[in-house]
Amino acid sequence: MAEQVVIDASVGIAHLHDEVSTVAVDAALLAWSGAGISLVVPAVFWIEILNSLGTRHRYTAAQAAEALHELDELGLETVEADRAGHLLIADAVERQ
């Protein structure tokens, strides 16, 4: 199995919008990409991104669509997780 990194919405927002951690996040994304590491996001990631962009950052619908496109270009793999999936994620985190 190829190595994977699970990222959450805070990473996505930092990549899209100037945040304190933007430089570090962009460096990590570049390093992971260069190492061939798959970037995985939970399905709720996209809802959290839209919520943050719309409420906290006051993006218009057009700006949010552009931001989602930018995130799509990172090659993120969206995964749906049920209870069994959550247990597998917990196991993978423990082994890191």
Coordinates of C-alpha atoms in Angstrom, one line a residue:
M1 CA 0.0 0.0 0.0
A2 CA 1.3 3.4 -0.9
E3 CA 2.0 5.8 1.9
Q4 CA -0.9 8.2 2.7
V5 CA -1.3 11.3 4.7
V6 CA -4.8 12.3 5.9
I7 CA -5.3 16.0 5.9
D8 CA -8.2 18.0 7.5
A9 CA -9.9 21.2 6.5
S10 CA -7.5 23.3 8.5
V11 CA -4.7 22.3 6.1
G12 CA -7.0 23.0 3.1
I13 CA -7.9 26.5 4.4
A14 CA -4.2 27.3 5.2
H15 CA -3.3 26.3 1.6
L16 CA -6.1 28.5 0.2
H17 CA -6.0 31.5 2.5
D18 CA -3.2 33.4 4.2
E19 CA -3.0 31.8 7.6
V20 CA -0.2 31.7 10.2
S21 CA 0.6 28.1 9.0
T22 CA 0.4 28.7 5.2
V23 CA 4.1 28.5 4.5
A24 CA 4.5 25.3 6.6
V25 CA 1.4 23.7 5.0
D26 CA 2.5 24.5 1.5
A27 CA 6.0 23.1 2.2
A28 CA 4.5 19.9 3.6
L29 CA 2.1 19.5 0.6
L30 CA 5.0 20.0 -1.8
A31 CA 7.2 17.5 0.1
W32 CA 4.4 14.9 0.3
S33 CA 3.7 15.3 -3.4
G34 CA 7.4 15.0 -4.3
A35 CA 7.7 11.8 -2.3
G36 CA 4.7 10.3 -4.0
I37 CA 2.6 10.3 -0.9
S38 CA -1.2 10.1 -1.4
L39 CA -3.2 12.9 0.2
V40 CA -6.5 11.6 1.6
V41 CA -9.4 13.6 2.9
P42 CA -12.6 12.5 4.7
A43 CA -15.8 13.2 2.8
V44 CA -16.7 15.9 5.4
F45 CA -13.5 17.8 4.4
W46 CA -15.3 19.5 1.5
I47 CA -18.3 20.6 3.6
E48 CA -15.9 22.0 6.3
I49 CA -13.9 23.9 3.6
L50 CA -17.1 25.4 2.1
N51 CA -18.4 26.4 5.6
S52 CA -15.1 28.1 6.5
L53 CA -14.8 29.9 3.2
G54 CA -18.4 31.1 3.3
T55 CA -18.7 32.1 6.9
R56 CA -15.3 33.0 8.2
H57 CA -13.6 34.2 5.0
R58 CA -16.8 35.6 3.3
Y59 CA -16.1 34.0 -0.1
T60 CA -18.7 34.3 -2.7
A61 CA -20.0 31.2 -4.4
A62 CA -17.7 31.8 -7.4
Q63 CA -14.7 32.3 -5.2
A64 CA -15.5 29.1 -3.3
A65 CA -15.8 27.2 -6.5
E66 CA -12.4 28.5 -7.6
A67 CA -11.0 27.5 -4.2
L68 CA -12.4 23.9 -4.6
H69 CA -10.9 23.7 -8.0
E70 CA -7.5 24.7 -6.5
L71 CA -7.8 21.9 -3.9
D72 CA -8.8 19.5 -6.6
E73 CA -5.5 20.2 -8.4
L74 CA -3.7 18.8 -5.3
G75 CA -5.0 15.3 -6.3
L76 CA -6.8 14.7 -3.0
E77 CA -8.5 11.3 -2.6
T78 CA -11.8 11.6 -0.8
V79 CA -12.8 8.6 1.3
E80 CA -16.1 7.8 2.9
A81 CA -15.7 6.2 6.3
D82 CA -18.2 4.1 8.1
R83 CA -17.7 2.7 11.6
A84 CA -15.3 0.0 10.3
G85 CA -13.5 2.6 8.3
H86 CA -13.0 4.7 11.4
L87 CA -11.5 1.7 13.2
L88 CA -9.0 1.2 10.3
I89 CA -8.1 4.9 10.4
A90 CA -7.5 4.7 14.2
D91 CA -5.3 1.6 13.6
A92 CA -3.3 3.4 10.9
V93 CA -2.8 6.5 13.1
E94 CA -1.6 4.3 16.0
R95 CA 1.0 2.7 13.8
Q96 CA 2.5 6.0 12.7

